[in-house]
Amino acid sequence: HMLEAALAAGVAAAGGDALLGGVLPTPGAALLVRRFGLDLAVVVSASHNPYEDNGIKFFGPDGTKVSDDQERRIESLVDRESAESSAVRGSPAPGRVRELHGAGGDYLRELELRFRDLDLRGLRVALDCANGATYRVAPEIFRRLGAEVDVMGCDPDGRNINRGCGSTHLDPLVARVTEGGHDAGFAFDGDGDRVLGVDRSGAIVDGDELIALAAIHLRRAGRLPKDGVAVTVMTNYGFHQAMDAAGIAVATTPVGDRHVLAALLERGWALGGEQSGHIIETGFVPSGDGTAGALLTLEALAGRDLSERDAMVKLPQRLVNVEVADGSALASADVVWSTVERESEALEGRGRVLVRASGTEPLVRVMVEAPDPAECEAVAGRLVEAVERMLRPG
């Protein structure tokens, strides 16, 4: 609320009008900025992180996140070195700050309209709302559609968001689903743009599986434009095999829902997302939407149990973080890349390898997917050895 007040005061001081939407999932802001014809939507959020990591997301008038270049320009305006040059010139008449009453209800009605044909009567669902932005909207839309809902993580106090709950802490939801005899469970992150599932046996259903279910369902229903879907480099190879078998084209992007959305808009496609649980259906909102993603999953299942999902078979995966002196040196590490090429050729058509430098830590991430866990481990070992030989600290 302090950040909200500061932002609103700044907008008004510069002559703009600030509408306060209150607690609202990130996709709700992306949806409503278009509906009300606003110039910008600003979301105060720590996403899936603790509240201490609160930051700011900006969405343009079309409901999409502002570009990297626009973000850099905004950051330069708040840099102390440029504060004087970025100050508002003159003394504009102050704008107004007012409450946007019913914003949550508007978003809820949009969800209800999108899933108006979905009947969840007889379904027992557990929802973990991460003590975050979905704590009102998600349980309400599930109930309106007929589900029996068991909620957890629905008592936010501004500090307990994502704390031991939500999509990054699935154990409590797994226990609730298995012990309570629920048909399925869904966990959202703090700002509501991600979702992961849990089936009645306690198995975790990640974004890859949720997107695969949705893609095959939408294609069969004739609602997957140009029969294409966009995912990231972290998506399991089993997803690609499943899409190939279903006749669905796949675009692969760098990690980040921003890149997935860009690929969708560029190609005129409508569905994409990430293993972490971002699911984007551009026909509804150009943003990851956890609540809509959960409902889309149930729509795709068409009355089947989540444990009966059969859209894809995940390949065994081995992920190793290798500490290095300088991650940027990976680009010129010839021994590493020759090893990557050799292992990739050996796995062609059966699996894959991915070696990339972390963007935030002195690490190189090595990922291998193969049909057999032992082969997965062996390939990862050879790649890690090559990385350590070339880039180990000291």
PDB file of C-alpha atoms in Angstrom, residues 8-9 12 16-22 95-101:
ATOM      1  CA  ALA A   8      -0.264   7.413  -7.266  1.00  0.00           C
ATOM      2  CA  ALA A   9       1.180  10.595  -5.775  1.00  0.00           C
ATOM      3  CA  ALA A  12      -0.942  12.952  -9.872  1.00  0.00           C
ATOM      4  CA  GLY A  16      -1.982  12.326 -14.614  1.00  0.00           C
ATOM      5  CA  ASP A  17      -4.985  10.552 -13.150  1.00  0.00           C
ATOM      6  CA  ALA A  18      -4.328   7.446 -11.040  1.00  0.00           C
ATOM      7  CA  LEU A  19      -7.006   4.778 -10.614  1.00  0.00           C
ATOM      8  CA  LEU A  20      -6.395   2.409  -7.701  1.00  0.00           C
ATOM      9  CA  GLY A  21      -7.500  -1.131  -8.493  1.00  0.00           C
ATOM     10  CA  GLY A  22      -6.645  -2.591  -5.092  1.00  0.00           C
ATOM     11  CA  GLY A  95      -4.221  14.969 -11.533  1.00  0.00           C
ATOM     12  CA  ARG A  96      -6.702  12.981  -9.501  1.00  0.00           C
ATOM     13  CA  VAL A  97      -6.317   9.819  -7.450  1.00  0.00           C
ATOM     14  CA  ARG A  98      -9.438   7.717  -7.045  1.00  0.00           C
ATOM     15  CA  GLU A  99     -10.493   4.182  -6.271  1.00  0.00           C
ATOM     16  CA  LEU A 100     -11.429   1.931  -9.174  1.00  0.00           C
ATOM     17  CA  HIS A 101     -14.299   0.235  -7.386  1.00  0.00           C
TER      18      HIS A 101
END
